[in-house]
Structure formats: structure tokens, C-alpha cells
């Protein structure tokens, strides 16, 4: 039986990838962010999964904004790195796992999540920056195959936090029903608070972020009770990306162990964070 071994939440700010690609991680303004990743990276290097599911949003790079699926799943055997205007990042293309993708797709559709299927997809910073946060020096290949799970956080109406958490729970069941002994990791990406345009451009809300960072571990219901308007008001129009962390959390067990977390303001215009959870911990008796 397949098993989820860990969950990682991380911001996917493009400037984080650019700082790595251009050798700026030791610069004074970047150093604290990358130092904050250290303990998580060490633990992750000892816990390589067989496959990772990356919950992310495309930013009109891999898919046109005239087609905006609420939820989508990649089923390809390979995903190229998208050109976001400056040429593709010089990181490895992403190898897929079509067999697990098709199992997840069938299981999730049967549970009422009618996902859009991506048989072809170029992946943007939303997916590649989290892979770089996890594995700064991938060499020729990322540590394992990856399945992209896409969420619309760009255009109104975004899915609710509660729906995202329910999708995560269904994803957890789908993984558990996969007959192979596959170790799966789940990444939830985006956030934390940020707003890139409009009269509140540059808005961050550290108090809300800290509340979210705490509750994602032990009280996800507090976060699923918030409306999309609550997220946009409290975290900014792009801070609503945090609902994708709830898909990751929903796929984990009720009790998880926080391995490490870190928070940094501001990466680009954005409050950035990482939170890593070990899913293989004893559960409370029922
Ligand atoms: C920024 C943050 C994002 O999450 C994103 O997708 C694009 C830009 C930023 O802070 O610049
Ligand atoms: Fe984003």
C-alpha cells in the first residue's frame, strides 16, 4: 500500500528561484531566508520519497487564462520547465508518474472531484521553486517523479478553503488505496500573505501568517472555516494561495509532527514561509 511520508508547505516566490539561479543566496537580504531552510533540507535529504505530488497554481505561463480549471491533475510522463519571459529556469525538467496520476484521477473523480486532466503541461515557478527549496542542487534530475495538482487561486471564484481541505482528504484516501508500496510526499505551495497589485500592493500580515502557520498543524478546521473573502482581506489577493497548503494538510493524518518551520518577510513583495511535517507518527486512540 502506498503511504504519505511527509508534507511540505512552502512559498513559491519566483525571486527565490532567481536568487538561487544567480548565486545570490549569501547576499545579506537573502541569507536569512535560505538559512531558515537548512534544517528542513537536511531532514528531507534523509527522507526521499518515491514520488511527490506538488499542489500549485500556474500563473498564466503553462496555461492560458482563457481556460481556468478550478482543480487539475497532470498525467504526463514529463513536464517541461515553462518560459516565463526570461527563458526557462536552468533546472531539470520534471519526470511524471502517469500510473499513479491515473489512479489518483480515477479515485478522485469517483469521490466527486471532477478534475481537469493535463496530458501536457509546462510547469512554472509555482512548481519549480518549491522543488528548488527542497533540493537546491538537483544535478541532472529532481529527486523523484512529480505529479502536478493545479488549483485556481488567480480568478474569482477560487475554491473555498473547506473544499481544498476536502480534496486533500480525498487525495489521502486515493493514495492509501494505491496497491504499490510507494512512499509519497505532498507539497502545498504559495503564500504567505502578499498582494502584488492594486492599492494594497506590498501588503503583508504577519499576525495572520503566524496564526495560519500554527493552525495548519493542529487546528486546520480553524482555517477551513474562513471564506475566500477572509483570505483575500487578511492575506492579500495573492495570499489566498495559502488555501493550497490545506490540500497538503488534508492528505496527512490527523496528528503530524512539525519537523521544522521558518518565516521571512519579505522575499520580493511576499511574506515567505516553510513548514515541514512528518506524517509517520503515532495517532491518538479513537
Ligand atoms: C510573487 C509572489 C508569488 O507567489 C508569485 O506567484 C509571483 C510573484 C512576488 O512576491 O513577487
Ligand atoms: Fe504565486
XYZ file of C-alpha atoms in Angstrom, residues 51-265:
215
model
C 7.016 10.268 -5.856
C 5.939 13.783 -4.877
C 2.603 15.469 -5.518
C 3.021 19.234 -5.857
C -0.119 21.294 -5.231
C 0.405 24.604 -7.009
C -1.088 27.209 -9.283
C 0.036 28.133 -12.737
C 0.476 31.892 -13.246
C -0.668 32.134 -16.885
C 2.602 30.547 -18.029
C 1.714 26.907 -18.714
C -1.992 27.529 -19.352
C -3.764 30.472 -20.909
C -6.069 32.479 -18.644
C -8.973 31.908 -21.024
C -9.132 28.373 -19.626
C -9.100 28.292 -15.822
C -9.787 24.880 -14.296
C -10.692 25.007 -10.614
C -8.689 21.821 -9.982
C -6.454 19.921 -12.417
C -4.104 16.950 -12.400
C -1.098 16.203 -14.603
C -0.972 12.733 -16.149
C 2.107 13.196 -18.365
C 5.355 11.267 -18.156
C 7.334 14.509 -18.475
C 6.706 18.230 -17.833
C 8.963 20.861 -19.357
C 10.023 23.946 -17.415
C 7.951 26.914 -18.639
C 9.450 30.009 -20.216
C 8.118 32.866 -18.059
C 9.619 35.583 -20.214
C 13.339 35.250 -19.486
C 13.830 31.741 -20.884
C 13.135 28.602 -18.837
C 14.998 28.288 -15.499
C 18.069 26.090 -15.892
C 16.700 23.323 -13.721
C 15.809 19.766 -14.744
C 12.548 19.002 -16.499
C 10.076 17.211 -14.294
C 9.550 13.477 -14.709
C 5.964 12.347 -14.083
C 4.324 9.159 -12.833
C 1.397 8.521 -15.202
C 0.388 5.298 -13.489
C -0.117 6.940 -10.099
C -1.673 10.005 -11.772
C -4.325 7.835 -13.422
C -5.049 6.044 -10.160
C -5.474 9.366 -8.343
C -7.637 10.723 -11.139
C -9.991 7.748 -11.085
C -10.226 7.722 -7.328
C -10.832 11.488 -7.035
C -13.434 11.558 -9.827
C -15.221 8.682 -8.099
C -15.254 10.801 -4.923
C -16.859 13.731 -6.768
C -13.795 15.863 -7.585
C -14.110 16.324 -11.362
C -10.523 17.265 -12.128
C -9.335 18.719 -15.418
C -6.715 16.429 -16.938
C -3.390 17.818 -18.175
C -1.854 15.325 -20.573
C 0.658 18.032 -21.492
C 1.818 20.884 -19.286
C 4.770 23.224 -18.885
C 5.385 23.911 -15.195
C 6.177 27.427 -13.927
C 7.765 28.845 -10.753
C 4.735 27.701 -8.747
C 6.075 24.146 -9.079
C 9.807 24.521 -9.771
C 10.637 26.960 -6.954
C 9.279 24.573 -4.276
C 11.375 21.789 -5.843
C 14.427 24.073 -5.552
C 13.560 24.934 -1.936
C 13.512 21.181 -1.247
C 16.532 20.273 -3.421
C 18.848 23.209 -4.085
C 21.321 21.203 -6.190
C 19.339 18.663 -8.204
C 22.065 17.976 -10.781
C 20.586 16.250 -13.810
C 17.291 15.252 -12.191
C 14.930 16.073 -9.317
C 14.996 13.506 -6.503
C 11.872 11.682 -7.671
C 8.977 11.784 -10.167
C 6.425 14.527 -9.573
C 2.659 14.814 -10.137
C 1.293 18.367 -10.522
C -2.061 19.115 -8.858
C -3.319 22.502 -10.023
C -5.638 24.900 -8.221
C -7.225 28.114 -9.422
C -6.182 30.816 -6.997
C -5.966 33.531 -9.651
C -9.510 34.255 -10.729
C -12.743 34.663 -8.794
C -14.336 32.407 -7.633
C -11.422 30.462 -6.185
C -12.364 27.191 -4.452
C -13.110 27.527 -0.745
C -10.593 26.553 1.901
C -13.019 23.865 3.063
C -13.241 22.381 -0.435
C -9.445 22.358 -0.683
C -9.138 20.517 2.619
C -11.784 18.003 1.498
C -9.842 17.442 -1.742
C -6.733 16.801 0.340
C -8.590 14.247 2.442
C -9.819 12.503 -0.712
C -6.266 12.611 -2.072
C -5.034 10.915 1.107
C -7.609 8.136 0.630
C -6.677 7.820 -3.054
C -3.010 7.363 -2.144
C -3.853 4.834 0.571
C -5.779 2.758 -1.982
C -2.836 2.536 -4.417
C -1.744 -1.096 -4.362
C 2.005 -0.490 -4.756
C 4.336 0.138 -1.790
C 5.029 3.704 -2.863
C 6.290 6.383 -0.493
C 4.548 9.635 -1.392
C 5.363 13.209 -0.352
C 2.978 16.136 -0.751
C 3.963 19.760 -1.260
C 1.493 22.592 -0.730
C 2.809 25.798 -2.265
C 2.200 29.543 -2.335
C 1.698 32.264 0.248
C 2.163 33.567 2.724
C 0.440 36.930 2.815
C 1.046 39.055 -0.261
C -0.660 41.324 -2.721
C 1.140 42.115 -5.957
C -1.078 44.822 -7.464
C -3.739 47.420 -6.738
C -3.997 49.901 -3.895
C -2.782 47.338 -1.330
C 0.287 46.229 -3.374
C 3.029 45.169 -0.952
C 0.515 44.241 1.782
C 1.662 41.562 4.234
C 0.032 40.460 7.502
C 2.488 38.672 9.817
C -0.157 38.161 12.522
C -2.447 36.277 10.191
C 0.523 34.322 8.802
C 1.616 33.223 12.286
C -1.921 32.144 13.149
C -2.065 30.129 9.916
C 1.389 28.557 10.476
C 0.257 27.359 13.923
C -3.206 26.179 12.946
C -2.134 24.255 9.845
C -0.536 21.722 12.179
C -3.068 21.295 14.953
C -6.302 23.074 14.066
C -6.947 23.012 10.299
C -10.699 23.418 10.988
C -9.956 26.983 12.094
C -8.558 27.619 8.611
C -11.265 25.821 6.657
C -13.923 27.940 8.377
C -12.546 31.073 6.689
C -14.175 32.277 3.470
C -12.303 33.256 0.323
C -13.067 36.876 1.186
C -11.495 36.360 4.625
C -8.318 35.070 2.958
C -8.150 37.940 0.481
C -8.832 40.564 3.159
C -6.408 39.098 5.742
C -3.674 37.684 3.452
C -3.971 39.772 0.277
C -5.289 38.976 -3.186
C -2.407 36.567 -3.853
C -2.137 35.420 -0.236
C -5.184 33.264 -0.946
C -2.601 30.850 -2.405
C -2.386 29.520 1.149
C -5.565 27.509 0.572
C -3.279 25.133 -1.360
C -1.465 24.289 1.867
C -4.787 22.901 3.109
C -4.852 20.329 0.306
C -1.470 19.086 1.521
C -2.667 19.101 5.147
C -5.874 17.265 4.288
C -3.854 14.397 2.812
C -1.880 13.972 6.051
C -3.027 12.185 9.190
C -4.858 13.961 11.984
C -1.726 14.115 14.100
C 1.537 15.125 12.453
C 4.954 16.150 13.793
C 6.357 19.512 12.823
C 9.945 18.860 11.785
C 10.771 22.496 11.092
C 9.252 25.797 10.113
C 10.578 29.210 9.203
C 9.100 32.595 8.294
C 10.681 35.536 6.494
C 9.483 38.981 5.400
